[in-house]
C-alpha positions as a Python dict, from the first residue, in 0.01 Angstrom:
ca = {
    (1, 'M'): (0, 0, 0),
    (2, 'L'): (174, -257, 218),
    (3, 'R'): (513, -116, 119),
    (4, 'K'): (410, 233, 230),
    (5, 'L'): (283, 97, 561),
    (6, 'F'): (606, -100, 611),
    (7, 'I'): (818, 210, 538),
    (8, 'M'): (616, 420, 782),
    (9, 'L'): (643, 159, 1057),
    (10, 'T'): (1014, 100, 1007),
    (11, 'T'): (1097, 470, 1008),
    (12, 'A'): (897, 515, 1328),
    (13, 'F'): (1079, 218, 1481),
    (14, 'M'): (1416, 346, 1361),
    (15, 'L'): (1358, 679, 1532),
    (16, 'A'): (1268, 501, 1857),
    (17, 'S'): (1554, 249, 1850),
    (18, 'P'): (1920, 350, 1803),
    (19, 'L'): (2010, -15, 1725),
    (20, 'K'): (1799, -3, 1410),
    (21, 'L'): (1974, 317, 1302),
    (22, 'V'): (2311, 144, 1334),
    (23, 'A'): (2178, -157, 1145),
    (24, 'A'): (2042, 62, 866),
    (25, 'T'): (2369, 248, 818),
    (26, 'H'): (2596, -58, 816),
    (27, 'C'): (2376, -336, 681),
    (28, 'D'): (2138, -207, 417),
    (29, 'A'): (2076, -553, 274),
    (30, 'V'): (1937, -703, 598),
    (31, 'K'): (1575, -802, 560),
    (32, 'P'): (1338, -688, 832),
    (33, 'P'): (1284, -969, 1082),
    (34, 'S'): (973, -1182, 1076),
    (35, 'G'): (699, -1104, 1325),
    (36, 'E'): (846, -1300, 1613),
    (37, 'A'): (1219, -1241, 1558),
    (38, 'L'): (1431, -1013, 1775),
    (39, 'I'): (1749, -840, 1655),
    (40, 'F'): (2041, -775, 1889),
    (41, 'A'): (2392, -646, 1838),
    (42, 'G'): (2679, -852, 1972),
    (43, 'I'): (3045, -946, 1944),
    (44, 'V'): (3175, -1285, 1833),
    (45, 'S'): (3352, -1434, 2133),
    (46, 'A'): (3449, -1782, 2002),
    (47, 'K'): (3425, -2006, 1697),
    (48, 'L'): (3258, -2340, 1768),
    (49, 'K'): (3228, -2660, 1567),
    (50, 'S'): (3013, -2699, 1252),
    (51, 'G'): (2984, -2335, 1157),
    (52, 'R'): (2856, -2206, 1488),
    (53, 'Y'): (2980, -1908, 1685),
    (54, 'S'): (2949, -1800, 2045),
    (55, 'V'): (2820, -1441, 2048),
    (56, 'K'): (2816, -1210, 2349),
    (57, 'L'): (2520, -973, 2321),
    (58, 'E'): (2505, -612, 2439),
    (59, 'N'): (2304, -720, 2742),
    (60, 'E'): (2590, -953, 2854),
    (61, 'H'): (2409, -1277, 2756),
    (62, 'T'): (2600, -1535, 2553),
    (63, 'I'): (2424, -1733, 2280),
    (64, 'H'): (2520, -1980, 2007),
    (65, 'A'): (2454, -1858, 1655),
    (66, 'H'): (2506, -1979, 1299),
    (67, 'I'): (2566, -1772, 985),
    (68, 'A'): (2263, -1679, 774),
    (69, 'G'): (2236, -1827, 426),
    (70, 'K'): (2307, -1503, 239),
    (71, 'M'): (2626, -1450, 439),
    (72, 'R'): (2732, -1808, 371),
    (73, 'E'): (2646, -1764, 2),
    (74, 'N'): (2865, -1453, -19),
    (75, 'R'): (3138, -1626, 184),
    (76, 'T'): (3146, -1363, 458),
    (77, 'R'): (3414, -1459, 708),
    (78, 'L'): (3382, -1391, 1078),
    (79, 'L'): (3666, -1355, 1324),
    (80, 'V'): (3665, -1342, 1702),
    (81, 'G'): (3596, -982, 1801),
    (82, 'D'): (3377, -891, 1501),
    (83, 'S'): (3061, -691, 1568),
    (84, 'V'): (2751, -865, 1433),
    (85, 'L'): (2373, -842, 1425),
    (86, 'V'): (2197, -1153, 1555),
    (87, 'E'): (1837, -1244, 1480),
    (88, 'M'): (1678, -1458, 1752),
    (89, 'P'): (1338, -1624, 1764),
    (90, 'S'): (1122, -1518, 2056),
    (91, 'Y'): (1064, -1878, 2170),
    (92, 'D'): (1432, -1977, 2211),
    (93, 'L'): (1662, -1708, 2345),
    (94, 'L'): (1972, -1928, 2351),
    (95, 'K'): (2010, -1972, 1973),
    (96, 'G'): (2030, -1726, 1690),
    (97, 'R'): (2129, -1650, 1333),
    (98, 'I'): (2401, -1398, 1242),
    (99, 'V'): (2247, -1180, 972),
    (100, 'C'): (2511, -909, 932),
    (101, 'R'): (2872, -832, 1014),
    (102, 'M'): (2894, -465, 1100),
    (103, 'S'): (3191, -283, 960),
    (104, 'S'): (3419, -108, 1203),
    (105, 'P'): (3443, 271, 1173),
    (106, 'R'): (3732, 386, 955),
    (107, 'E'): (4002, 593, 1123),
}
């Protein structure tokens, strides 16, 4: 029952938000965010100390983000210029977690 409701809500949200459509096509393994998390697309602008990255979001804001546990577990490497999805809590809009590296379109 809850799964059906979740599928209905996510498909409705995917139709309303082009960002979610991009996320669904490139990052199928990304869990849906918790109730208060926000997902933004961005580009890695710099590598900082202790596993942190500076990410420039689509709305021109720059935040500091760390790699999510699943990405670290699978040893996903990030380079400056990579497109990523960042999950941010609603209470602190200066920090985030990189949940997916989006693949670039093949030529």
